[in-house]
Short mmCIF file of C-alpha atoms and ligand atoms in Angstrom, two decimals:
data_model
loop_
_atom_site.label_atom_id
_atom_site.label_comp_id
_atom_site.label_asym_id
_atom_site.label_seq_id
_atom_site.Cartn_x
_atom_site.Cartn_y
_atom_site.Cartn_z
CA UNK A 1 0.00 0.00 0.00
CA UNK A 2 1.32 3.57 0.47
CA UNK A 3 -0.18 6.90 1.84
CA UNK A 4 -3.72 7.85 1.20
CA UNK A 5 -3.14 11.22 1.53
CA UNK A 6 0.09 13.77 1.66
CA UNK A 7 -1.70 14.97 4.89
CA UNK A 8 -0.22 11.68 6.17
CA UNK A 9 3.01 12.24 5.39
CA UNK A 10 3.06 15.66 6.63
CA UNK A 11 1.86 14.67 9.83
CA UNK A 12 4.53 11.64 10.41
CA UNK A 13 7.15 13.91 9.21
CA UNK A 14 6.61 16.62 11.53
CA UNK A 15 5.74 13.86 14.65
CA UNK A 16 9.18 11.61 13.79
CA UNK A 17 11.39 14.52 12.25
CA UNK A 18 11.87 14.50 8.55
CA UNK A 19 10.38 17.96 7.58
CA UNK A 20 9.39 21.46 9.69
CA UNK A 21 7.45 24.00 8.62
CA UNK A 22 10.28 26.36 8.50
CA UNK A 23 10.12 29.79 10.99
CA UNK A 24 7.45 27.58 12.85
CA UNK A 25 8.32 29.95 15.63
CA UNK A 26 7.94 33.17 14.01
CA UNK A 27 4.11 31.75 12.26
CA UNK A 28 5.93 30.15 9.58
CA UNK A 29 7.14 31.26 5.73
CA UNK A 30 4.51 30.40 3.03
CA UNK A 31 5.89 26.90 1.73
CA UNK A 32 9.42 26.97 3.45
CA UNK A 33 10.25 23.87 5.13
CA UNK A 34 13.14 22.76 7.26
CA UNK A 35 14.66 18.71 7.21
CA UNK A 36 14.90 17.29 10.78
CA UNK A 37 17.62 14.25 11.53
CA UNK A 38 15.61 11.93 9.98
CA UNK A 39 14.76 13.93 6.73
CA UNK A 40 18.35 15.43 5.99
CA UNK A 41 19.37 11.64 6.15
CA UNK A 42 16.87 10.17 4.10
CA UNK A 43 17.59 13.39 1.25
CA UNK A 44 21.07 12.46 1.33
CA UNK A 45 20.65 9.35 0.31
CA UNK A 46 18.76 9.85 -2.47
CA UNK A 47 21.57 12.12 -3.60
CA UNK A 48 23.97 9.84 -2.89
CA UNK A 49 22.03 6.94 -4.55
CA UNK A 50 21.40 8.89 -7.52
CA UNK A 51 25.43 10.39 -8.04
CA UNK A 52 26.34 6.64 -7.73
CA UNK A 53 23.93 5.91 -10.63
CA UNK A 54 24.07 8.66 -12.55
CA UNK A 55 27.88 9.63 -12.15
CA UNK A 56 29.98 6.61 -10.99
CA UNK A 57 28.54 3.66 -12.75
CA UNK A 58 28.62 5.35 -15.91
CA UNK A 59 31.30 6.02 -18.11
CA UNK A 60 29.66 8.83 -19.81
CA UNK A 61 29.02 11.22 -17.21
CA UNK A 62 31.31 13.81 -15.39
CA UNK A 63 30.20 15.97 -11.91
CA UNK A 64 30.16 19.72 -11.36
CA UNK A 65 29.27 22.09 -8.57
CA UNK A 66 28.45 25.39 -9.88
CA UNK A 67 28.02 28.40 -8.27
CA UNK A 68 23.76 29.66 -7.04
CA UNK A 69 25.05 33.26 -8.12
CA UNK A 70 26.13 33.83 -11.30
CA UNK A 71 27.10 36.96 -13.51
CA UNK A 72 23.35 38.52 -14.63
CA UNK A 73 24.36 37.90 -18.29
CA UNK A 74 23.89 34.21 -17.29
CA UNK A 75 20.23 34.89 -17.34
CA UNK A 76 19.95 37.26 -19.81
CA UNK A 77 21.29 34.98 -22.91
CA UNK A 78 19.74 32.46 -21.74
CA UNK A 79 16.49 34.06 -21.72
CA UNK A 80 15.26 33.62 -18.12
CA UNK A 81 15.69 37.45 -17.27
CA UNK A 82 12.99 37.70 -20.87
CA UNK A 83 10.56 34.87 -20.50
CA UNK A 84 10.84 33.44 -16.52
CA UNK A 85 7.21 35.00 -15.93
CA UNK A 86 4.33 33.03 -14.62
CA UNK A 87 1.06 35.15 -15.45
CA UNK A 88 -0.27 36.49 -12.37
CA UNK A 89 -3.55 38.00 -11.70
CA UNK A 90 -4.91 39.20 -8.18
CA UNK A 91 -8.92 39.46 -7.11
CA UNK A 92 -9.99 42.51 -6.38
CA UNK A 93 -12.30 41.81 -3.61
CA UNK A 94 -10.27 39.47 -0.91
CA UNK A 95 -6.91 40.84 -2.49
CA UNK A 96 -5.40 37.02 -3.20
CA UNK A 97 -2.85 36.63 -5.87
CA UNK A 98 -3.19 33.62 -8.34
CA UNK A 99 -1.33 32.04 -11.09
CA UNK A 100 -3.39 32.46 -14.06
CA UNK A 101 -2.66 29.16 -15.63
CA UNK A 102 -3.86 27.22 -12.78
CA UNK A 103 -7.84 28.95 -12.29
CA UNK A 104 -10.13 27.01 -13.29
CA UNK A 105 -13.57 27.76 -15.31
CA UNK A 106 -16.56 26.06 -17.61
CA UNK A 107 -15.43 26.45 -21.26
CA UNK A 108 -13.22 26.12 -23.47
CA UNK A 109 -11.81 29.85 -23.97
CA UNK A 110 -8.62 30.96 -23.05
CA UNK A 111 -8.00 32.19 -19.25
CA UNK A 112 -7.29 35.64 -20.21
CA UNK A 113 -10.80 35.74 -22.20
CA UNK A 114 -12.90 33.98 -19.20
CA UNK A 115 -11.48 36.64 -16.54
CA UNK A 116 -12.74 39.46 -18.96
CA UNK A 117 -15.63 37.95 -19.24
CA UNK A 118 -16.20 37.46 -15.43
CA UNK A 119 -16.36 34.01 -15.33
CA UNK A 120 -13.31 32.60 -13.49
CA UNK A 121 -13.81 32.34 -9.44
CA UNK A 122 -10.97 33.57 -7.07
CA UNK A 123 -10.24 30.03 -5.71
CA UNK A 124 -10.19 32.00 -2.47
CA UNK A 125 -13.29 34.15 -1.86
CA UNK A 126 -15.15 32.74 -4.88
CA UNK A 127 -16.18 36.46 -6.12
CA UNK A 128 -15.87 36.57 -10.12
CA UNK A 129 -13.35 39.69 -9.91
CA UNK A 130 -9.95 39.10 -11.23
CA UNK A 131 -7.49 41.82 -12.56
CA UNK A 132 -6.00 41.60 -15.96
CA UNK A 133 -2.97 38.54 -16.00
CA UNK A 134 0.53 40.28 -16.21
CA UNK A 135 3.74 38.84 -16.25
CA UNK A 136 5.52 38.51 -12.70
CA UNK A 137 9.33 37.17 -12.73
CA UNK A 138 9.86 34.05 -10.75
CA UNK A 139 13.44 34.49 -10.48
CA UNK A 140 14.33 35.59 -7.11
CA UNK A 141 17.17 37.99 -7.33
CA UNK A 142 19.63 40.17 -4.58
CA UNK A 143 22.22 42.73 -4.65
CA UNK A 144 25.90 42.36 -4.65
CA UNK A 145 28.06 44.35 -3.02
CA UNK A 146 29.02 46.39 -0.19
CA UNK A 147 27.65 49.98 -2.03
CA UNK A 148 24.70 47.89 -4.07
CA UNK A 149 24.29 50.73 -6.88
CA UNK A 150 20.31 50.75 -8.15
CA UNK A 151 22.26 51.01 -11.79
CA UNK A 152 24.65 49.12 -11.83
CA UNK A 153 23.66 46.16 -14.25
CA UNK A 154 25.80 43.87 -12.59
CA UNK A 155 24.84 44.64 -8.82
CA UNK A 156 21.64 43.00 -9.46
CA UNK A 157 21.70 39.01 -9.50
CA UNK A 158 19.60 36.26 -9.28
CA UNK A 159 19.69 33.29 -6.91
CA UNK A 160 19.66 30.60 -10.07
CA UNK A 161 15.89 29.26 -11.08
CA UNK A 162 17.76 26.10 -12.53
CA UNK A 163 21.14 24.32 -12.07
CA UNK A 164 21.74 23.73 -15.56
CA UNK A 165 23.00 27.05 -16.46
CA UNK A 166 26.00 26.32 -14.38
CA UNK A 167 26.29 23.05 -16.22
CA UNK A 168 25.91 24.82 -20.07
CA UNK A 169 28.92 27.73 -19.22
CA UNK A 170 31.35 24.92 -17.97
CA UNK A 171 30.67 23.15 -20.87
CA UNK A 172 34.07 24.10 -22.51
CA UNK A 173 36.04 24.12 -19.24
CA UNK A 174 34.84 20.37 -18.83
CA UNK A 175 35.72 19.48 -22.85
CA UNK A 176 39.11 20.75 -22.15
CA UNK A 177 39.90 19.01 -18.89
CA UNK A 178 38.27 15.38 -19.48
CA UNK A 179 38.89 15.65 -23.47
CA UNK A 180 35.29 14.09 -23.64
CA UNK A 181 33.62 13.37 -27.02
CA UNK A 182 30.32 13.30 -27.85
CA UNK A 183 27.74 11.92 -26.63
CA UNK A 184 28.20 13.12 -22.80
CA UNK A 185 27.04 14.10 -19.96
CA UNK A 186 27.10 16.85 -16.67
CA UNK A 187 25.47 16.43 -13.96
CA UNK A 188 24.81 18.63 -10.81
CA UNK A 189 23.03 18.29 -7.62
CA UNK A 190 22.23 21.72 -5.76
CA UNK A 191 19.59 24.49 -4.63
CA UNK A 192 17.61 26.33 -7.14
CA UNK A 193 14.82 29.48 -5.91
CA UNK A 194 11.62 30.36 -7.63
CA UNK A 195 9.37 32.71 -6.52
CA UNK A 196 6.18 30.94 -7.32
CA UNK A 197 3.57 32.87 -7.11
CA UNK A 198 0.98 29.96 -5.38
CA UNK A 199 3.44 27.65 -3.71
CA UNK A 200 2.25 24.82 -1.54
CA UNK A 201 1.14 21.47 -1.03
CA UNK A 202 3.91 20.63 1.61
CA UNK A 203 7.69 19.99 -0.30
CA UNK A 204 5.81 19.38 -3.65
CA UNK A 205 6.18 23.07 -4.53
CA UNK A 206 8.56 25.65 -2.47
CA UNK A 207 10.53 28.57 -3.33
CA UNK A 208 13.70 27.16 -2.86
CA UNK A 209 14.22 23.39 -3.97
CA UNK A 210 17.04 20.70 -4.77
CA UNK A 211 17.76 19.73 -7.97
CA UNK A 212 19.59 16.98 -9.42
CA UNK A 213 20.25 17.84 -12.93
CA UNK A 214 22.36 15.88 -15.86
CA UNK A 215 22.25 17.76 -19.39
CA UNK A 216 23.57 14.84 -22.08
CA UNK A 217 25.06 16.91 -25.09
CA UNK A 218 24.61 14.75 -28.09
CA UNK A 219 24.87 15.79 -32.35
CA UNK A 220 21.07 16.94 -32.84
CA UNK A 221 20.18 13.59 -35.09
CA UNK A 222 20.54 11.51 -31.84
CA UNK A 223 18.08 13.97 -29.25
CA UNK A 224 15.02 12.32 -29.99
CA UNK A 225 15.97 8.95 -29.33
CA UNK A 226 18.74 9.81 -26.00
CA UNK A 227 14.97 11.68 -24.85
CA UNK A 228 13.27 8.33 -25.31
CA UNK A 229 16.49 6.20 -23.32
CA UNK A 230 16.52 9.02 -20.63
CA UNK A 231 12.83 8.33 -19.87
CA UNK A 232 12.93 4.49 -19.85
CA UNK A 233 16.41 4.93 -17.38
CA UNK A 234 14.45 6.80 -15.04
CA UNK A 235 11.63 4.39 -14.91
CA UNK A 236 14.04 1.72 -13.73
CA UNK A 237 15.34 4.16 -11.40
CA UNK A 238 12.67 5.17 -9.78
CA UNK A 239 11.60 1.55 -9.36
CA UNK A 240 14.73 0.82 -7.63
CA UNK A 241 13.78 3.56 -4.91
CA UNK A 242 10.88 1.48 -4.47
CA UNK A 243 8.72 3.81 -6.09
CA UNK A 244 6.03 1.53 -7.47
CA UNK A 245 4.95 1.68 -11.75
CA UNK A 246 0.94 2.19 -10.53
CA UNK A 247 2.02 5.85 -8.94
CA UNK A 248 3.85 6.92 -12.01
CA UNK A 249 2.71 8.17 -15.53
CA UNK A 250 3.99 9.63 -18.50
CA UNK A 251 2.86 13.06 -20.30
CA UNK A 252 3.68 14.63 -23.09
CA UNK A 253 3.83 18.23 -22.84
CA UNK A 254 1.77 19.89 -25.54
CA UNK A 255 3.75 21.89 -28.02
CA UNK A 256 1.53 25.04 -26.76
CA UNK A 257 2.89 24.53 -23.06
CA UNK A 258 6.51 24.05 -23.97
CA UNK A 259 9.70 25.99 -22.28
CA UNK A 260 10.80 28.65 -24.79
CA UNK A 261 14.13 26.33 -25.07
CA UNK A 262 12.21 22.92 -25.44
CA UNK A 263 10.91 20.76 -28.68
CA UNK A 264 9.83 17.68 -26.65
CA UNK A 265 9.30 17.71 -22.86
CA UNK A 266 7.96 14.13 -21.39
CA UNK A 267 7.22 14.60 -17.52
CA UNK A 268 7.20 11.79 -15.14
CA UNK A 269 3.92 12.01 -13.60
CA UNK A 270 3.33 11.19 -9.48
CA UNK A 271 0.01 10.18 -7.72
CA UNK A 272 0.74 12.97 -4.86
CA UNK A 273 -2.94 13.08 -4.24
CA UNK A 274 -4.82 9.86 -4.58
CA UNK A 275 -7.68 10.89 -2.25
CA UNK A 276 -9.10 13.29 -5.00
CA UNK A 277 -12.44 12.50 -6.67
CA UNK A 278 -11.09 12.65 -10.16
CA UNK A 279 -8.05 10.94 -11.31
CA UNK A 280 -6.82 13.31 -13.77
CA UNK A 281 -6.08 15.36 -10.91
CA UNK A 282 -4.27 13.12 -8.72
CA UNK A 283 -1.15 13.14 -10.56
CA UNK A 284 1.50 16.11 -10.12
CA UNK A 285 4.95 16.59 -12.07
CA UNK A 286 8.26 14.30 -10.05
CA UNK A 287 10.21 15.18 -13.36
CA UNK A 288 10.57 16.29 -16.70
CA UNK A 289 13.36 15.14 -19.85
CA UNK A 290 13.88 17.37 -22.53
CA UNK A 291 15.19 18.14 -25.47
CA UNK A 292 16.93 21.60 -25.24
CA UNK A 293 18.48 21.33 -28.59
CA UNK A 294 21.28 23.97 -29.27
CA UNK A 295 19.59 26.62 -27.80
CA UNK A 296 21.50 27.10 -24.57
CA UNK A 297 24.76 25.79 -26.37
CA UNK A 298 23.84 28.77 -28.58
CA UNK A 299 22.95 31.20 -26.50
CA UNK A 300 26.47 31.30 -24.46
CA UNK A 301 28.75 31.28 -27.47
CA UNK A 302 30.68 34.43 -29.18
CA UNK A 303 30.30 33.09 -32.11
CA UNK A 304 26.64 32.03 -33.05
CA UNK A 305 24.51 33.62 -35.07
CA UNK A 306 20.54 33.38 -35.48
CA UNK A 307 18.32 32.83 -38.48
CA UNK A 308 19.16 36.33 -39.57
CA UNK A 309 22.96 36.18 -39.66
CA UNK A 310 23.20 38.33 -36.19
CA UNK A 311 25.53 37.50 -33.38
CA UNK A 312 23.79 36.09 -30.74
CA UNK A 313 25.66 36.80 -28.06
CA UNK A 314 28.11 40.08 -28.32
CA UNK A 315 29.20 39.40 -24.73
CA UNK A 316 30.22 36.27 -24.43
CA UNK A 317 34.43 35.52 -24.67
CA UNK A 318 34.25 31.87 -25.32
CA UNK A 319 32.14 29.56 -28.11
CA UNK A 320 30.07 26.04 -26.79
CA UNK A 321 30.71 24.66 -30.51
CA UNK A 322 32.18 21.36 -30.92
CA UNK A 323 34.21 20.09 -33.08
CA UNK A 324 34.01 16.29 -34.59
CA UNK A 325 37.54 14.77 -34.94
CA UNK A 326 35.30 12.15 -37.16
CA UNK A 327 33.42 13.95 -39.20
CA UNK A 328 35.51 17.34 -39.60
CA UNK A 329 32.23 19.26 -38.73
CA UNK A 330 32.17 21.90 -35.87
CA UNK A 331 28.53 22.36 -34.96
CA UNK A 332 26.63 23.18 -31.70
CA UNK A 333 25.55 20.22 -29.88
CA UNK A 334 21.96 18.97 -28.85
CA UNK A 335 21.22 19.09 -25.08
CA UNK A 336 18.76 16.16 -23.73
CA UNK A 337 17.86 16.93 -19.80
CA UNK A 338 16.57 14.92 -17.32
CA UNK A 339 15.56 17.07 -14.50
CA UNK A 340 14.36 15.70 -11.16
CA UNK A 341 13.75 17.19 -7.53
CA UNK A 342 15.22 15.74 -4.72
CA UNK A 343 12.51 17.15 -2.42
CA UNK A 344 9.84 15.71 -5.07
CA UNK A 345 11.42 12.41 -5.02
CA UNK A 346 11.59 12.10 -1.14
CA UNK A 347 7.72 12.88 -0.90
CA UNK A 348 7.00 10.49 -3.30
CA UNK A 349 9.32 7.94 -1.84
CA UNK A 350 7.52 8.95 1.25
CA UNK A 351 4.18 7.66 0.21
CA UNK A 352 4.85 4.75 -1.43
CA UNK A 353 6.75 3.55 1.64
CA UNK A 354 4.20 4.17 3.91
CA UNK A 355 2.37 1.43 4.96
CA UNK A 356 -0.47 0.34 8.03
CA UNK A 357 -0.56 -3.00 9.72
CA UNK A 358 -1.99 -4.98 12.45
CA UNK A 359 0.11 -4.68 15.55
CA UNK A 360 0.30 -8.21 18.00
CA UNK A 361 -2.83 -6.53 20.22
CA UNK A 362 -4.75 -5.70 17.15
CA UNK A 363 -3.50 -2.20 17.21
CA UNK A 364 -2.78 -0.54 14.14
CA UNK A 365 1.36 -0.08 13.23
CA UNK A 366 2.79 2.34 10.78
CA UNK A 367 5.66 0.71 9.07
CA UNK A 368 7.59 2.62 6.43
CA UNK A 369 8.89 0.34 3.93
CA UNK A 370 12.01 2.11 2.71
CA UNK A 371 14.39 0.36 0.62
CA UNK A 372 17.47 -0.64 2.94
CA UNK A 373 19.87 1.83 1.37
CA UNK A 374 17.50 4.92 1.45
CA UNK A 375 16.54 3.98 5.46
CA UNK A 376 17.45 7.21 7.27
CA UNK A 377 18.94 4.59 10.04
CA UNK A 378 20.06 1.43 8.85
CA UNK A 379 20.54 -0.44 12.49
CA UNK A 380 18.94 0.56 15.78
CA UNK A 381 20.41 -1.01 19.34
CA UNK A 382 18.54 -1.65 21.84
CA UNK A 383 19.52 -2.62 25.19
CA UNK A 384 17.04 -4.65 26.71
CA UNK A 385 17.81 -3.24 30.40
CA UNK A 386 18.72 -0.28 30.53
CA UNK A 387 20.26 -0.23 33.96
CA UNK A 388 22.05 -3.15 33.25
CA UNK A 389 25.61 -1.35 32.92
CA UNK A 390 27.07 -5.07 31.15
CA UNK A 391 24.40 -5.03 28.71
CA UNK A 392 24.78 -1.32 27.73
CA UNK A 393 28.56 -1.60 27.31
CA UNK A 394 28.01 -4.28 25.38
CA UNK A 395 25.15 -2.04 23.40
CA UNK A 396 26.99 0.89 23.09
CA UNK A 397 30.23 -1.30 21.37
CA UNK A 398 28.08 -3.17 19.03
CA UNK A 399 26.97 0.62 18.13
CA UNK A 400 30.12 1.49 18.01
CA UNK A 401 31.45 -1.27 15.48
CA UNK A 402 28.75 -0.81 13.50
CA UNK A 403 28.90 2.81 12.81
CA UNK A 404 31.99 2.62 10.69
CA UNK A 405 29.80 0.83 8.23
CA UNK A 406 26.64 1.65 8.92
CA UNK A 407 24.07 4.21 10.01
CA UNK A 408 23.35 3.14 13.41
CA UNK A 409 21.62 4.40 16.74
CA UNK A 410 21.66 3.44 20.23
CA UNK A 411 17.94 3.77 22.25
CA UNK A 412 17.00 3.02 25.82
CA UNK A 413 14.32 5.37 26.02
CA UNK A 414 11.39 2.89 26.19
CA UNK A 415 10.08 -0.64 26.59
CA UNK A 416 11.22 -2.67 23.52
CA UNK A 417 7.55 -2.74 22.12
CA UNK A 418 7.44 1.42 21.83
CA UNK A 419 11.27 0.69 20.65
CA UNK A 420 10.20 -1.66 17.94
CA UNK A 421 7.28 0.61 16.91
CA UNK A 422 9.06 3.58 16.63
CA UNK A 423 11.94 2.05 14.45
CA UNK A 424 9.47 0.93 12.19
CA UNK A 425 7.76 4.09 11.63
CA UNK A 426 10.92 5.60 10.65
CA UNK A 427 11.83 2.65 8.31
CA UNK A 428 14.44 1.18 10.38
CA UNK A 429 15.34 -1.92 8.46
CA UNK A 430 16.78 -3.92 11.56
CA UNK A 431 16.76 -4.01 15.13
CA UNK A 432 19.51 -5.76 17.67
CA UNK A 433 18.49 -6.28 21.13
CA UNK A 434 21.06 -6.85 23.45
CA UNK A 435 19.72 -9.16 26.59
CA UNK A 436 21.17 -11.19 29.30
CA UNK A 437 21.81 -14.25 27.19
CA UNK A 438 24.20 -11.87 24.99
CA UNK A 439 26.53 -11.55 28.11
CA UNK A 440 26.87 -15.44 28.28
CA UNK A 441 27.04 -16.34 25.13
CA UNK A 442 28.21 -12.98 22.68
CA UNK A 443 24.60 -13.65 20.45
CA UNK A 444 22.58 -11.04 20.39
CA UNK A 445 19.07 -10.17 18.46
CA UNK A 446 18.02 -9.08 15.08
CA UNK A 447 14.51 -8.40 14.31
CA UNK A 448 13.36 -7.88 11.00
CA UNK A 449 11.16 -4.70 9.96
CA UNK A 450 9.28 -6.08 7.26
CA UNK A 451 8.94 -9.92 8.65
CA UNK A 452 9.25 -9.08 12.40
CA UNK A 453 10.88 -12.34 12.42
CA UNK A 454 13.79 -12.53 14.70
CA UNK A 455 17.34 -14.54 14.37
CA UNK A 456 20.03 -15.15 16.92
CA UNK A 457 23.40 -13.77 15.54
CA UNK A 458 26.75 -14.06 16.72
CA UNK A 459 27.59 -9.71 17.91
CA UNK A 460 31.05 -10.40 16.39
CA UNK A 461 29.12 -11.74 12.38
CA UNK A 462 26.89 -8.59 12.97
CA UNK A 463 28.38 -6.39 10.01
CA UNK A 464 28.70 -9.17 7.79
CA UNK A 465 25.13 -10.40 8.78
CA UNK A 466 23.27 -7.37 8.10
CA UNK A 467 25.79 -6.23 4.82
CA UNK A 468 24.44 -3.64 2.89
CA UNK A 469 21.06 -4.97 2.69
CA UNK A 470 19.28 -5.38 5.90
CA UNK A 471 16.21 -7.56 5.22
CA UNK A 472 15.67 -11.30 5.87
CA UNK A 473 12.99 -11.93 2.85
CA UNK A 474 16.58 -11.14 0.46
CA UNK A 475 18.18 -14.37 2.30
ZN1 LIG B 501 -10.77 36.61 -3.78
#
């Protein structure tokens, strides 16, 4: 099973410590949230889990950290600064801002032509009374400087709406150093900001947000078909987070709806809200792959020109072309990008772990079925007296031992039925009790989270018992 609701997840997130609202103190910051010990482990291990896949089991695929600030012109040629705009309009009566794209109305007319017409609601006050939609910029942007001069172009910056901008200048520095050939790829894990105008819905949509971005330059006859690969690798992907095929679905993004740099755009489609009436509307965007094609390889370079012979770019010092030892040709390449969220990607692993179950009294146990690797603790310890000083020594040292392999805990802070619970809330994949019996004999307990079987180990085989994957049912 997984969650019925996000409401769920919210809920055990705040009660076990994955995700805060963030500022909870102050009353909060619309759709800013903070990861508690358990969520800031779980998040890193999807990183982890997907630089391991994406960067060190390929051979294709090189790693960059770019910087969140870049020089404005970054922005400019790329055409963020133009064309980052969501629509906004506000109602006049309850003063609530909306994204004009996302009202909804009877008919088939545009938005802009129902909210002349007086027939779109404000989703909050319901009063048919909407201004005009203008364009509002989503990037978030600062000043640099000690004396931040109101005209000096470059004082202004923005706090990057995408990694892959980073990824697209470099290109050249990373040709140079790793004399790659085509096809190949960049990828890039870090924080991007938008300033959406109607954020929510917990970590599915925030103002600042993780990315983990890889953009695969390729010769433009070979986009279509790396889009096609790219969509079929994350499938398997997401599968091996344990992110099950009946929660995912494929769109194709109508031409109309398009990024001004896209030709194809297929998102990966979540069921983030399977308690709604309708299913059309219970699936939200995890991820989209697209085909950039030479637009941002364009936009950066000296050298290109458009469709009317004019330099692109008069302020660029460098050129993104490429040359083909092969072929002779210089040309600029094709960009296919699969773009995920890692805060997207932890909800939705959220959910589909999430399961209920009949406790031994009939009682009803939340067990989060994480796969072992993603667990936010891998091993939890449990003495099973706690004022027992052999058995905690001997506790505390398995702990100990473990640790250098493992992500383990130590608890004594309840009877070992709240102990068990609680680990398998959290997704623990294996407990070790430690008991009187251990002293004599140096065996200890492991109890299984998804069996709740339990197997007398020797404490000295524990590392190599438990491995890297922590479940009985893979014996
Ligand atoms: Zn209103």
């Amino acid at each position: 099973m997984s969650a019925p609701n996000i409401e769920t997840i919210v809920n055990l997130s705040k009660r076990r410590g994955f995700v805060y609202p963030a500022s909870d103190i102050y009353g909060g910051l619309g759709s800013a949230w903070d990861y508690g010990p358990l969520g800031v482990e779980l998040a890193n291990n999807i990183k982890q889990n997907w630089w391991k896949w994406m960067v060190h089991e390929r051979d294709d695929i090189e790693g960059i950290d770019s910087s969140i600030i870049q020089n404005r012109l970054v922005w400019k040629y790329c055409g963020h600064e133009e064309t980052f705009n969501d629509m906004m309009t506000d109602c006049r009566e309850c003063k609530s801002r909306h994204r004009a794209d996302k009202l909804e109305f009877e008919g088939s007319m545009s938005v802009d032509d129902a909210i002349a017409k007086g027939i779109v609601a404000c989703p909050n006050c319901g009063k048919k009374d909407l201004t005009e939609p203008r364009p509002f910029l989503t990037m978030l942007s600062t000043r640099i400087g000690a004396v931040a001069d109101e005209d000096d172009y470059y004082s202004l910056a923005y706090l990057r709406p995408e990694t892959a901008q980073g990824i697209f200048i470099n290109f050249a520095n990373i040709l140079t150093t790793s004399k790659r050939k085509l096809p190949f790829g960049i990828a890039q894990i870090g924080k991007s900001f938008r300033n959406e105008i109607t954020p929510g819905n917990f970590i599915l949509r925030t103002r600042e947000f993780e990315q983990m971005e890889m953009e695969y330059f390729c010769r433009a006859e070979d986009a279509p078909r790396f889009v096609d690969e790219w969509v079929e690798n994350y499938l398997e992907w997401l599968g091996s987070l344990g992110i099950s095929r009946a929660n995912i679905d494929l769109y194709e993004v109508p031409k109309e709806e398009l990024a001004h740099y896209s030709v194809r755009t297929v998102d990966v489609m979540y069921r983030y809200f399977p308690d709604r009436d309708e299913e059309s509307r219970q699936w939200d965007e995890l991820m989209g792959i697209a085909n950039r094609t030479d637009f941002d390889t364009k936009a950066h370079s000296k050298k290109a020109e458009d469709e009317e012979g004019n330099r692109i770019n008069p302020d660029s010092t460098d050129d993104l072309s490429y040359f083909d030892p092969y072929t002779n040709e210089r040309f600029y390449p094709y960009v296919v990008e699969p773009a995920i969220g890692v805060n997207r990607t932890l909800l939705a692993v959220l959910m589909d772990a999430y399961t209920e179950r009949e406790g031994e009294r009939g009682d009803k146990r939340v067990v989060l079925e994480l796969k072992p690797e993603l667990a936010p603790i891998n091993v939890a310890i449990l003495p099973l007296k706690k004022n027992k000083d052999e058995i905690v020594s001997l506790a505390m040292k398995i702990k100990r031992d473990l640790s250098r392999s493992l992500r383990a805990v130590y608890d004594d802070t309840g009877s070992i039925g709240k102990l068990y619970a609680r680990q398998d809330e959290i997704g623990t994949p294996a407990c070790i009790t430690v008991d009187f019996e251990s002293l004599d004999d140096q065996t200890v307990t492991v109890r299984d989270r998804d069996t709740w079987e339990q197997k007398r180990v020797a404490a000295d085989r524990l590392a190599e018992f438990l491995g890297d994957r922590t479940s009985f049912a893979a014996d």
